PDB file of C-alpha atoms and ligand atoms in Angstrom:
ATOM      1  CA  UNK A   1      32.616 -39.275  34.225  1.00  0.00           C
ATOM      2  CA  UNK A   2      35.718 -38.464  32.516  1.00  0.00           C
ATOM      3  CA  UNK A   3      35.801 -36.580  29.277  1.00  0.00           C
ATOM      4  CA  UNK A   4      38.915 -38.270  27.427  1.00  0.00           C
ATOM      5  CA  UNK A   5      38.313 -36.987  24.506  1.00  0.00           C
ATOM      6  CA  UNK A   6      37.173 -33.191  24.605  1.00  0.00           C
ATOM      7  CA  UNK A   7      36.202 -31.951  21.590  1.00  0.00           C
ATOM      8  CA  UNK A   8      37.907 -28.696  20.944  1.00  0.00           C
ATOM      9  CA  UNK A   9      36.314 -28.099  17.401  1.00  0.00           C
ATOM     10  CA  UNK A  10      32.930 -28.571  16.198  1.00  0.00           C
ATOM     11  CA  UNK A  11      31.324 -28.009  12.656  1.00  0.00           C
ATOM     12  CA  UNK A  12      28.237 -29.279  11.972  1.00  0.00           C
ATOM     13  CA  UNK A  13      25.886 -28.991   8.565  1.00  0.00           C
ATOM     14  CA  UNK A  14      27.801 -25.725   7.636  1.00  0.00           C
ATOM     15  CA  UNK A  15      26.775 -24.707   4.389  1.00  0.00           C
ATOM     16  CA  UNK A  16      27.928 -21.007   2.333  1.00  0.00           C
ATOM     17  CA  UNK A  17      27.394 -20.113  -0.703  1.00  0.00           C
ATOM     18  CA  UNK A  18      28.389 -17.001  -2.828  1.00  0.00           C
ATOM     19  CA  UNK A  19      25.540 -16.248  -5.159  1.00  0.00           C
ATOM     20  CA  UNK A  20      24.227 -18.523  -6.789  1.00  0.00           C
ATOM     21  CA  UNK A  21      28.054 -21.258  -6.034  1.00  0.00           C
ATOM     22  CA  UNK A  22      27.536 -23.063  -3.307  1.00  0.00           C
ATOM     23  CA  UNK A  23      30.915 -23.609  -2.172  1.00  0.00           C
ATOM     24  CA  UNK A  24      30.313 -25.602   1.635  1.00  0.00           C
ATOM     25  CA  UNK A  25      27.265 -27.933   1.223  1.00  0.00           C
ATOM     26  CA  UNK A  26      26.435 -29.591   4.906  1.00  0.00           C
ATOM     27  CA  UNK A  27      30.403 -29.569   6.610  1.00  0.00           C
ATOM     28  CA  UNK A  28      30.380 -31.975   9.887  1.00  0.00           C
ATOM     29  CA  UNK A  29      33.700 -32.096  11.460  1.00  0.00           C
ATOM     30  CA  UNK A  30      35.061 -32.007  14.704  1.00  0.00           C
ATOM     31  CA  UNK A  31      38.551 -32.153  16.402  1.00  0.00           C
ATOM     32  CA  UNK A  32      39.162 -33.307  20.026  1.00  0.00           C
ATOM     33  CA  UNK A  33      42.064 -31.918  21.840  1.00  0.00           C
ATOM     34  CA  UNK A  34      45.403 -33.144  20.518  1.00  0.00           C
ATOM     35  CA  UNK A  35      44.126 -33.661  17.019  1.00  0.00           C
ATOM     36  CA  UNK A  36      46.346 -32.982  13.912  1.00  0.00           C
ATOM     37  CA  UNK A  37      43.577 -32.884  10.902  1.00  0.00           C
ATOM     38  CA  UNK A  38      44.725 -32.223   7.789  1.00  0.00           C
ATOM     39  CA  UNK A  39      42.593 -30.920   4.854  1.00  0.00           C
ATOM     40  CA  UNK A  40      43.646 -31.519   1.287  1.00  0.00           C
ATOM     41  CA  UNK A  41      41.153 -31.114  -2.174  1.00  0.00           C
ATOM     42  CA  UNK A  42      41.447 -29.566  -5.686  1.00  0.00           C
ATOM     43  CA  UNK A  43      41.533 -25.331  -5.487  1.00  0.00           C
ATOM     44  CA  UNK A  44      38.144 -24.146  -5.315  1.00  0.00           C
ATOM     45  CA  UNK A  45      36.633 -27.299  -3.712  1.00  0.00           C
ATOM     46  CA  UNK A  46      36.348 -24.927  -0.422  1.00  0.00           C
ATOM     47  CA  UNK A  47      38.873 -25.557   1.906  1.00  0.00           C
ATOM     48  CA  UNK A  48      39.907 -21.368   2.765  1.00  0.00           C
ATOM     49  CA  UNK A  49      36.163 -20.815   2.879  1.00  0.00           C
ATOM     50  CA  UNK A  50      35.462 -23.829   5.547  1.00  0.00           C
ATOM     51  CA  UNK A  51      38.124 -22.459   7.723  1.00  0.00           C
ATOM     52  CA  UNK A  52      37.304 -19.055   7.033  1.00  0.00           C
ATOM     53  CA  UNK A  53      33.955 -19.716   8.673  1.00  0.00           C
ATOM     54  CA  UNK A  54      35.057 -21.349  12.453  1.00  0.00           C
ATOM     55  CA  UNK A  55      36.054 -17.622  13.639  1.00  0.00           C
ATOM     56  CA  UNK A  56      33.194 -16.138  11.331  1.00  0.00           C
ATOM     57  CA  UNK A  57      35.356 -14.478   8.711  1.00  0.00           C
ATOM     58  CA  UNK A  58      32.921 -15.681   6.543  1.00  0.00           C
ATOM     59  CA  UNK A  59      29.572 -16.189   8.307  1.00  0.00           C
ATOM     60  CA  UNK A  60      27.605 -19.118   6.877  1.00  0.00           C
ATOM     61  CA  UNK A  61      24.514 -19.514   5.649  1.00  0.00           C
ATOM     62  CA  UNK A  62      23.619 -22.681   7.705  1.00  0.00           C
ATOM     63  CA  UNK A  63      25.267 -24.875  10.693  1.00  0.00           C
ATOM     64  CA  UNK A  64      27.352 -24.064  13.865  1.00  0.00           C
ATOM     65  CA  UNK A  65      30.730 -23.984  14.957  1.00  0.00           C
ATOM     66  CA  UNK A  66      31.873 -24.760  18.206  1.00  0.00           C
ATOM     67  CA  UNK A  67      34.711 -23.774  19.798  1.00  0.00           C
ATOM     68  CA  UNK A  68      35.669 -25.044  22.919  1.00  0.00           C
ATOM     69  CA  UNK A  69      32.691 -24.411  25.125  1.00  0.00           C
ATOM     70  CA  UNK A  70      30.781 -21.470  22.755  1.00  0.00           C
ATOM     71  CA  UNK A  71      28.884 -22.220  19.742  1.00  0.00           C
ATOM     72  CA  UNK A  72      26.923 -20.251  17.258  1.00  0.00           C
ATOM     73  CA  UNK A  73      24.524 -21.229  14.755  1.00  0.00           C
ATOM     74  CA  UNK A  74      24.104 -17.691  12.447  1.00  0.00           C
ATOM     75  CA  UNK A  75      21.137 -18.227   9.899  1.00  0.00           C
ATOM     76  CA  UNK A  76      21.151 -15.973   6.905  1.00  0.00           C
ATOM     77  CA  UNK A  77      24.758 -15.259   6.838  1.00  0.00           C
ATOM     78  CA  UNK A  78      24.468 -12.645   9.294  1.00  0.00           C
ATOM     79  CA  UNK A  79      25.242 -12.731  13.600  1.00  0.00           C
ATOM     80  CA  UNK A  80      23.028 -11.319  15.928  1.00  0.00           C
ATOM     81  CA  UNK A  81      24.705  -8.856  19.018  1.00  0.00           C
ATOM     82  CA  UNK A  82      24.975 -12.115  21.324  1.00  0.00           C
ATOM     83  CA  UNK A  83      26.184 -14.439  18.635  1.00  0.00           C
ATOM     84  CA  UNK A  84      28.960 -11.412  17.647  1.00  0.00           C
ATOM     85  CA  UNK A  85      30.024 -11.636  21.783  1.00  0.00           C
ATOM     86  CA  UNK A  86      30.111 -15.387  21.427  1.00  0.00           C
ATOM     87  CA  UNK A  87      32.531 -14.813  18.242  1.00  0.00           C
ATOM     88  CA  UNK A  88      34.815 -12.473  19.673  1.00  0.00           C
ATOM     89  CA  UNK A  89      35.168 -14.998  22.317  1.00  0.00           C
ATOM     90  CA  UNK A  90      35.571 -18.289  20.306  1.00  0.00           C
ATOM     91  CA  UNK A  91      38.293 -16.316  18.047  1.00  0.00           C
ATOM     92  CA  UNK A  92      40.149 -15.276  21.070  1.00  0.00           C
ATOM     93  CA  UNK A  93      40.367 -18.995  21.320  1.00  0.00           C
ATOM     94  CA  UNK A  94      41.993 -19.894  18.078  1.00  0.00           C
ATOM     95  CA  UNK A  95      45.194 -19.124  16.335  1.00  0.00           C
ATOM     96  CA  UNK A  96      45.513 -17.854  12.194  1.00  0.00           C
ATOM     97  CA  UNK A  97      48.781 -18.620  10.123  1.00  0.00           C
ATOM     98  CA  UNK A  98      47.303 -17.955   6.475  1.00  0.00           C
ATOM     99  CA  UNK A  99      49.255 -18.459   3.576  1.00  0.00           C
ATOM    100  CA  UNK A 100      50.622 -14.575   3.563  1.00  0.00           C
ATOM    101  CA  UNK A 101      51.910 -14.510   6.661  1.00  0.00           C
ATOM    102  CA  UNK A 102      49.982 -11.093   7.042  1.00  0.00           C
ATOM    103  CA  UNK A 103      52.377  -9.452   9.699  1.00  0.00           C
ATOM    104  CA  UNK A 104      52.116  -5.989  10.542  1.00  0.00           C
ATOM    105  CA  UNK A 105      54.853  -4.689   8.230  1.00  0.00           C
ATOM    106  CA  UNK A 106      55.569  -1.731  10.062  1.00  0.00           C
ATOM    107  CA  UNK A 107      56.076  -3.761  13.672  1.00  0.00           C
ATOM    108  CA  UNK A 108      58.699  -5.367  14.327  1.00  0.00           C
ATOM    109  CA  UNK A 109      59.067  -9.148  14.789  1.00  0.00           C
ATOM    110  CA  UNK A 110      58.919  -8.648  18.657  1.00  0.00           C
ATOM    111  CA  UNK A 111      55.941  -6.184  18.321  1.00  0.00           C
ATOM    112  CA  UNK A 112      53.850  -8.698  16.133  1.00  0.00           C
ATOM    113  CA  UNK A 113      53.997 -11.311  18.625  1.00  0.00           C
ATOM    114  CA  UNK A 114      53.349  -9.172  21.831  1.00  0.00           C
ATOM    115  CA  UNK A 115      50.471  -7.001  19.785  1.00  0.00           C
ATOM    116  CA  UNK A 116      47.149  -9.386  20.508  1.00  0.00           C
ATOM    117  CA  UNK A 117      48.546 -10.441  23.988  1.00  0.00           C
ATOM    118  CA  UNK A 118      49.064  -6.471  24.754  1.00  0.00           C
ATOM    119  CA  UNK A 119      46.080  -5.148  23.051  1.00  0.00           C
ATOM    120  CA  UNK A 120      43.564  -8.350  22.934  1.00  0.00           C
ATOM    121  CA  UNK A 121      44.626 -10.036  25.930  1.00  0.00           C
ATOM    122  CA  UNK A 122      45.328  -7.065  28.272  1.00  0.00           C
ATOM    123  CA  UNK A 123      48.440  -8.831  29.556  1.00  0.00           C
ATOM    124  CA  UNK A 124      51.572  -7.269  31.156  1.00  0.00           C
ATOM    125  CA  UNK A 125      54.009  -6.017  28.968  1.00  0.00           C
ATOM    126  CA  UNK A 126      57.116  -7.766  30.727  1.00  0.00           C
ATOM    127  CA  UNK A 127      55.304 -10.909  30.880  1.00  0.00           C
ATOM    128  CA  UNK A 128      54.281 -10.534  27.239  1.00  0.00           C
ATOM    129  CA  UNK A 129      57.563  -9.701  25.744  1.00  0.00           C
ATOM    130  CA  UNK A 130      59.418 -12.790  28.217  1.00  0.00           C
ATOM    131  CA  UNK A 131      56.757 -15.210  26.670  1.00  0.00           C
ATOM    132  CA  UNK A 132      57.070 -13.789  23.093  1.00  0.00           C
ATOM    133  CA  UNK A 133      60.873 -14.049  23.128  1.00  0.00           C
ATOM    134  CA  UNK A 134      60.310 -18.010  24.792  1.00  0.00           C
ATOM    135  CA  UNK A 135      57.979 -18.783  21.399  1.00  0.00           C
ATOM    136  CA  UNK A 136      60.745 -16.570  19.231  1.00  0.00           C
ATOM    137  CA  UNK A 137      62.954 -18.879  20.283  1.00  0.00           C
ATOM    138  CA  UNK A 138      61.334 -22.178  19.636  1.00  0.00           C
ATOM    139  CA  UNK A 139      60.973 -20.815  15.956  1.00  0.00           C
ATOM    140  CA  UNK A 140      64.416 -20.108  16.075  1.00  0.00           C
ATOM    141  CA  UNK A 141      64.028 -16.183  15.510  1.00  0.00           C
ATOM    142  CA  UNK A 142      64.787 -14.644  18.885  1.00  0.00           C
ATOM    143  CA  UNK A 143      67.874 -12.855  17.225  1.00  0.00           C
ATOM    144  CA  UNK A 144      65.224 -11.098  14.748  1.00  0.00           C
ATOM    145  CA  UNK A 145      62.849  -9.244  17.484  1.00  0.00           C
ATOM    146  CA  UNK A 146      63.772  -6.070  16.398  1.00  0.00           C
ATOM    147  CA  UNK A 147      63.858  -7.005  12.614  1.00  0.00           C
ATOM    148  CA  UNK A 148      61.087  -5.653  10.206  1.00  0.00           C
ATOM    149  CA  UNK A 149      59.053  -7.962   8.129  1.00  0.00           C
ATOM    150  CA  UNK A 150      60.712  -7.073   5.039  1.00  0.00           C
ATOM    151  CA  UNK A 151      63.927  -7.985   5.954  1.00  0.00           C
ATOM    152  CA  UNK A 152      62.972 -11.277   6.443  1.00  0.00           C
ATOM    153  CA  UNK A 153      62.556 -14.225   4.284  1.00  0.00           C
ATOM    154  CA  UNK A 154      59.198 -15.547   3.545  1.00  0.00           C
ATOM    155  CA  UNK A 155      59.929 -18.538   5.387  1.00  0.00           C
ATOM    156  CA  UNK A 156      61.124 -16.513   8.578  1.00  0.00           C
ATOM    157  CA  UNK A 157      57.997 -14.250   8.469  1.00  0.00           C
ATOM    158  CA  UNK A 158      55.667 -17.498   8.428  1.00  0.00           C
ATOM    159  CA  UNK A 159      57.670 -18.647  11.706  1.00  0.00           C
ATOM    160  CA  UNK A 160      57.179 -15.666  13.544  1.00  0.00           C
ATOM    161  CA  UNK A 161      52.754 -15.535  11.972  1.00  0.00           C
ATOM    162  CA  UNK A 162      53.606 -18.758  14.166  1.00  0.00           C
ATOM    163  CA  UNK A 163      54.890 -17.625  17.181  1.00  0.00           C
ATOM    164  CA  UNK A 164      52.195 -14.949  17.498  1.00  0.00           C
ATOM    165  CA  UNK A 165      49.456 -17.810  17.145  1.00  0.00           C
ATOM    166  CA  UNK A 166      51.008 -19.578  19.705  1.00  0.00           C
ATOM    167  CA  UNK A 167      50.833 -16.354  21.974  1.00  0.00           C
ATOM    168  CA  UNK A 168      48.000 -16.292  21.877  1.00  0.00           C
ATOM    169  CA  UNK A 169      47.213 -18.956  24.039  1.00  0.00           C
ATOM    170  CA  UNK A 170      45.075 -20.766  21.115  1.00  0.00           C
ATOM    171  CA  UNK A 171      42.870 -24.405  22.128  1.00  0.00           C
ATOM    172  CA  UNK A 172      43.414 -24.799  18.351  1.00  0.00           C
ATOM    173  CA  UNK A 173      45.269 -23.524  15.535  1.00  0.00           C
ATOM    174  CA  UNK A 174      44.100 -23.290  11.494  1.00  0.00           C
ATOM    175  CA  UNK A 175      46.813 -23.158   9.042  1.00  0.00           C
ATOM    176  CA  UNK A 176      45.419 -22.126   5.178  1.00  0.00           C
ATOM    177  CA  UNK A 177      48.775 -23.600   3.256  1.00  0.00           C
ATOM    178  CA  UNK A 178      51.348 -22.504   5.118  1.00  0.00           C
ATOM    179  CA  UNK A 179      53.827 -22.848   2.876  1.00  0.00           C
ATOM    180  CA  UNK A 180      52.248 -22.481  -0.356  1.00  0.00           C
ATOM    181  CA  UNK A 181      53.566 -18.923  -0.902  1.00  0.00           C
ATOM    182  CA  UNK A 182      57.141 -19.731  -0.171  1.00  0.00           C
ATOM    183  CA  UNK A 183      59.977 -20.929  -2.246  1.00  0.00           C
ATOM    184  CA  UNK A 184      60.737 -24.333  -2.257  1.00  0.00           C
ATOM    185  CA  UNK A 185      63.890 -23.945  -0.031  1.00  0.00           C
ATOM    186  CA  UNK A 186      62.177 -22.611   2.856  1.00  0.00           C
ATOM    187  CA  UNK A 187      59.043 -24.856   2.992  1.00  0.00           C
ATOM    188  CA  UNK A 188      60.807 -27.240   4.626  1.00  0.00           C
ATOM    189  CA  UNK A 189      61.571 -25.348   8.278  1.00  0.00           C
ATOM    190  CA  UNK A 190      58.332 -24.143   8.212  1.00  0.00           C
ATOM    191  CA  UNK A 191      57.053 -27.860   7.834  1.00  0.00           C
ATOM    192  CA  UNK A 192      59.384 -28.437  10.592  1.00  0.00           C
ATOM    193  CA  UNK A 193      58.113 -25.752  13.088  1.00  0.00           C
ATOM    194  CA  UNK A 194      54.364 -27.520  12.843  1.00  0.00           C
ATOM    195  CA  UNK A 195      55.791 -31.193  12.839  1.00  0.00           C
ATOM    196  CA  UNK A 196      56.656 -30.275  16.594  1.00  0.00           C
ATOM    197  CA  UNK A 197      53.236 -28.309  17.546  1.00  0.00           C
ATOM    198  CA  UNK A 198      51.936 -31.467  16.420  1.00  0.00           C
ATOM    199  CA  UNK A 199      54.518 -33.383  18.392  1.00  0.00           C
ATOM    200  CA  UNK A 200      53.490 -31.507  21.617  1.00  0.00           C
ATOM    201  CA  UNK A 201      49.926 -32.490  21.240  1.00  0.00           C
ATOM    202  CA  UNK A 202      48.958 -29.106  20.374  1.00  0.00           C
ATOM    203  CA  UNK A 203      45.018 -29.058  18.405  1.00  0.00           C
ATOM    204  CA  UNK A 204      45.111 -27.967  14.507  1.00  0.00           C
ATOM    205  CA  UNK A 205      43.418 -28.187  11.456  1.00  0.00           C
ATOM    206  CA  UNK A 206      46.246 -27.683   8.607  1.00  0.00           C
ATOM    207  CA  UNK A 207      44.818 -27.011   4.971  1.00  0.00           C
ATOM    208  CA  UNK A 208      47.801 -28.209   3.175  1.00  0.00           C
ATOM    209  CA  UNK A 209      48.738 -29.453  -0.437  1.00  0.00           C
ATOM    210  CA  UNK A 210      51.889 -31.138   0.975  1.00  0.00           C
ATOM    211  CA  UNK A 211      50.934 -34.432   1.154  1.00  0.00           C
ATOM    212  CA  UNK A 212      54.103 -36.588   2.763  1.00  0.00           C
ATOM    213  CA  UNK A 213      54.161 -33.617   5.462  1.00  0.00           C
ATOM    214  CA  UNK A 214      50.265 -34.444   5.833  1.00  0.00           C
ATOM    215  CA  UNK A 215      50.716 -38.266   5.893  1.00  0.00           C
ATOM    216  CA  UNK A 216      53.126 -37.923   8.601  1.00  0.00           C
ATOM    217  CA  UNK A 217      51.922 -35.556  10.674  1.00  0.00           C
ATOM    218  CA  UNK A 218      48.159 -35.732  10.750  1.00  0.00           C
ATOM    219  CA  UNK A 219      46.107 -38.052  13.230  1.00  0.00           C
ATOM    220  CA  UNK A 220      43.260 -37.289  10.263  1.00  0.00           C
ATOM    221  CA  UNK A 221      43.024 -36.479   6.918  1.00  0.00           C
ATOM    222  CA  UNK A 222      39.702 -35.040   5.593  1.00  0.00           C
ATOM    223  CA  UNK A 223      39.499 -34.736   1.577  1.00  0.00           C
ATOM    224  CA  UNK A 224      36.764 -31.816   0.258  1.00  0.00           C
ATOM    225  CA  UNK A 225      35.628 -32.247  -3.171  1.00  0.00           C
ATOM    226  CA  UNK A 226      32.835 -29.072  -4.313  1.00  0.00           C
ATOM    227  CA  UNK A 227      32.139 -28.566  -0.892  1.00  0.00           C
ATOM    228  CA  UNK A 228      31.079 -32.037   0.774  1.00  0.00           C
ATOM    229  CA  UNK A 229      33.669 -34.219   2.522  1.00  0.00           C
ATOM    230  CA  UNK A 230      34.215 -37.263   0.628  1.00  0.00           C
ATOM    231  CA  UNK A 231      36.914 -39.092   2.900  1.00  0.00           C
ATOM    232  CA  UNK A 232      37.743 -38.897   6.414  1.00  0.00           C
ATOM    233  CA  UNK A 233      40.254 -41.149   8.019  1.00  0.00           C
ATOM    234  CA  UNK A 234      43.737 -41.564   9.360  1.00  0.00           C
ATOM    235  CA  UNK A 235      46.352 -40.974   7.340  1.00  0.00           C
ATOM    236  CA  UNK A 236      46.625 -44.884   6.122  1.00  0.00           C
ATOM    237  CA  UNK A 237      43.311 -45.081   5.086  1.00  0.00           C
ATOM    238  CA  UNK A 238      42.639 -41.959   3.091  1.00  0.00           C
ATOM    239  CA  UNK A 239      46.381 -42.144   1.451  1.00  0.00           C
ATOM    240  CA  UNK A 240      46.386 -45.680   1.827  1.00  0.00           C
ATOM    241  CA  UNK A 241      42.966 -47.085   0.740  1.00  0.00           C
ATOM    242  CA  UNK A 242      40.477 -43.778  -0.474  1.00  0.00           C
ATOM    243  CA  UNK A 243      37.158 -45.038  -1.098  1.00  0.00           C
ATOM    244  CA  UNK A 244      35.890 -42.762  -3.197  1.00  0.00           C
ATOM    245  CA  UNK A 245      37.109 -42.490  -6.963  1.00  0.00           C
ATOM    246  CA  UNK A 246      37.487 -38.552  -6.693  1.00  0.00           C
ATOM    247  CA  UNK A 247      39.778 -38.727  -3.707  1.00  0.00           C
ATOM    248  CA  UNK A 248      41.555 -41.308  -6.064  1.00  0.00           C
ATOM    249  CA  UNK A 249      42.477 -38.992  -9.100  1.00  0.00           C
ATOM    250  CA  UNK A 250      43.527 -36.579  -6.528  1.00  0.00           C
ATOM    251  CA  UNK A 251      45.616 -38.634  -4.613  1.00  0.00           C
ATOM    252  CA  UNK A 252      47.127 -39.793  -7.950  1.00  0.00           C
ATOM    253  CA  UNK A 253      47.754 -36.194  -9.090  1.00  0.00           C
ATOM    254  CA  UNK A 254      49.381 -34.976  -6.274  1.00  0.00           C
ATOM    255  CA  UNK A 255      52.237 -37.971  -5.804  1.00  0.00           C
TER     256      UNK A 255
HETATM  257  P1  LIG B 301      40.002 -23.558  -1.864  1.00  0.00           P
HETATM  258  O1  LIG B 301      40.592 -22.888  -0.678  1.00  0.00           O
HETATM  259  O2  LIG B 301      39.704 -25.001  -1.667  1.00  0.00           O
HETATM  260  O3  LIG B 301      40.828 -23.342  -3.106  1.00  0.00           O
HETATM  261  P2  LIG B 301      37.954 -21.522  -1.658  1.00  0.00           P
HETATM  262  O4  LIG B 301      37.247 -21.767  -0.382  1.00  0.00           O
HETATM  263  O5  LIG B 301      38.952 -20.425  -1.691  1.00  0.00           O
HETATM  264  O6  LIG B 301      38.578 -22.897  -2.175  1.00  0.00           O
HETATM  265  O7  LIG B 301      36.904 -21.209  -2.790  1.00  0.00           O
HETATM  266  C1  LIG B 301      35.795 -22.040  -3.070  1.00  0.00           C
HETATM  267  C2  LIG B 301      34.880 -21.315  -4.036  1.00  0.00           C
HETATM  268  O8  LIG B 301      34.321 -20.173  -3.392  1.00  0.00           O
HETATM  269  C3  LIG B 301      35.546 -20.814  -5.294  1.00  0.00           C
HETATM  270  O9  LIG B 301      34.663 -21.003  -6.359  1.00  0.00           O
HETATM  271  C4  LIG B 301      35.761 -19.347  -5.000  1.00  0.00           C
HETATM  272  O10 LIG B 301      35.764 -18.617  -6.187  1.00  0.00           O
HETATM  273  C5  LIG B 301      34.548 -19.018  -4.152  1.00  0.00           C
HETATM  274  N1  LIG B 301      34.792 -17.923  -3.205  1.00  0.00           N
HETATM  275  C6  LIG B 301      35.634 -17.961  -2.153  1.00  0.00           C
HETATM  276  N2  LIG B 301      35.580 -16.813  -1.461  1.00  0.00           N
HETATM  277  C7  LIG B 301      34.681 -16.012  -2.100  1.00  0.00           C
HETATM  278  C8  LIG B 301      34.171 -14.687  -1.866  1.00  0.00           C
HETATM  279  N3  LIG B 301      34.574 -13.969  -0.826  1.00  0.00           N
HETATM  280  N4  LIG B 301      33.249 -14.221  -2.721  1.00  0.00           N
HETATM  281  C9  LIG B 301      32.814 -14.961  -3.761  1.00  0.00           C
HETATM  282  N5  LIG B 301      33.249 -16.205  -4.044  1.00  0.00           N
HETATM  283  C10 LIG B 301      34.170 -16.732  -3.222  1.00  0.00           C
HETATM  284 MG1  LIG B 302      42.367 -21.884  -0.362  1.00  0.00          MG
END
């Protein structure tokens, strides 16, 4: 049989809570290869924390997260010593571009994209600095390898967190608002750089609060409201036609 539709990304009945807030309350999602889901919802309704837990930055309390062919199910917030192996290898599967770019500030641009191939990958050099400069390049920052973070502009320093998720090899990328740090000038060739992962049928789950970018580019849209999912559809239905009231007033605040 033919798999046509391989899941890449699975969440199932994920649930965390800090305390006494329960901030994810039973997630199910999943995203098959070539997906472009994008997650929108009011701050604080749990969106950093629901991608914070696929690589286990936050471990949940309840649920599993699959990633490719590993899974884990921790219980109690905590991993055992084989679910910790099975994390370190569903993360090596799975590209980061947070909303801080987080780059090594004293690495160049070059270094930060060759650094996980190099280190986490165990890769040739030559063949990791040919490949970085390739992905430089389709961010349009190969003339910046030997630049230093600071020297860049925000929106430059989110291209090349991109490039070094690509090098990574990722099955599937998370994005925590990309672009929400940067000033309004320089969202758009960030937007840009993602509008064509998504156009070469690369996997990703985009938290994002700009919705025309998300309308366009998602094959889903999944709205979180305290934790639960209250819509998921295509982009025409959730933007289009939301069911539920909540999604609504969002929708309606945010256009
Ligand atoms: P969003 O990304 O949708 O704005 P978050 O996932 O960041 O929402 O936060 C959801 C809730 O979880 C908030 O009430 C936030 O204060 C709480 N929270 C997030 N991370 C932590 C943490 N590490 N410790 C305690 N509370 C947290
Ligand atoms: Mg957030």
């Amino acid at each position: 049989m033919t798999d046509t539709s391989k899941t890449v990304l699975s969440i199932a009945g994920l649930r965390k809570s800090f305390g006494a807030n329960e901030v994810l309350r039973g997630i199910d999602l999943a995203a098959s290869d070539g997906d472009v889901i994008s997650m929108i919802g009011a701050s604080g309704s749990g969106k950093s924390t629901l991608l914070r837990c696929i690589p286990m930055l936050e471990i949940p309390d309840a649920g599993t997260v699959g990633v490719g062919e590993d899974r884990v199910s921790p219980r109690g917030g905590r991993l055992t010593r084989a679910e910790e192996a099975t994390v370190r290898r569903m993360r090596c599967q799975l590209g980061f571009v947070f909303q801080n770019f987080n780059l090594w500030p004293h690495r160049t641009v070059l270094e930060n994209v060759i650094e996980a191939p190099l280190f986490v990958q165990g890769r040739a050099r030559s063949e990791a600095v040919d490949e970085a400069m390739a992905l430089l390049d389709k961010v349009g920052l190969a003339a910046k390898r030997d630049a230093y973070p600071a020297h860049l502009s925000g929106g430059q320093q989110q291209r090349v967190a991109i490039a070094r998720a690509l090098a990574q090899h990722p099955r599937a990328i998370l994005f925590d608002e990309p672009t929400s740090a940067l000033d309004p000038e320089l969202v758009g060739e960030v937007l840009k750089v993602i509008r064509s992962l998504a156009e070469e049928g690369r996997t990703m789950l985009i938290v994002t609060h700009e919705m025309g970018f998300a309308r366009e580019v998602s094959s889903r849209v999944v709205f979180l409201h305290q934790g639960h999912i209250e819509e998921d559809g295509t982009p025409a239905e959730v933007f289009g036609a939301p069911k539920s009231e909540r999604a609504r007033a969002f929708l309606a605040s945010h256009f």
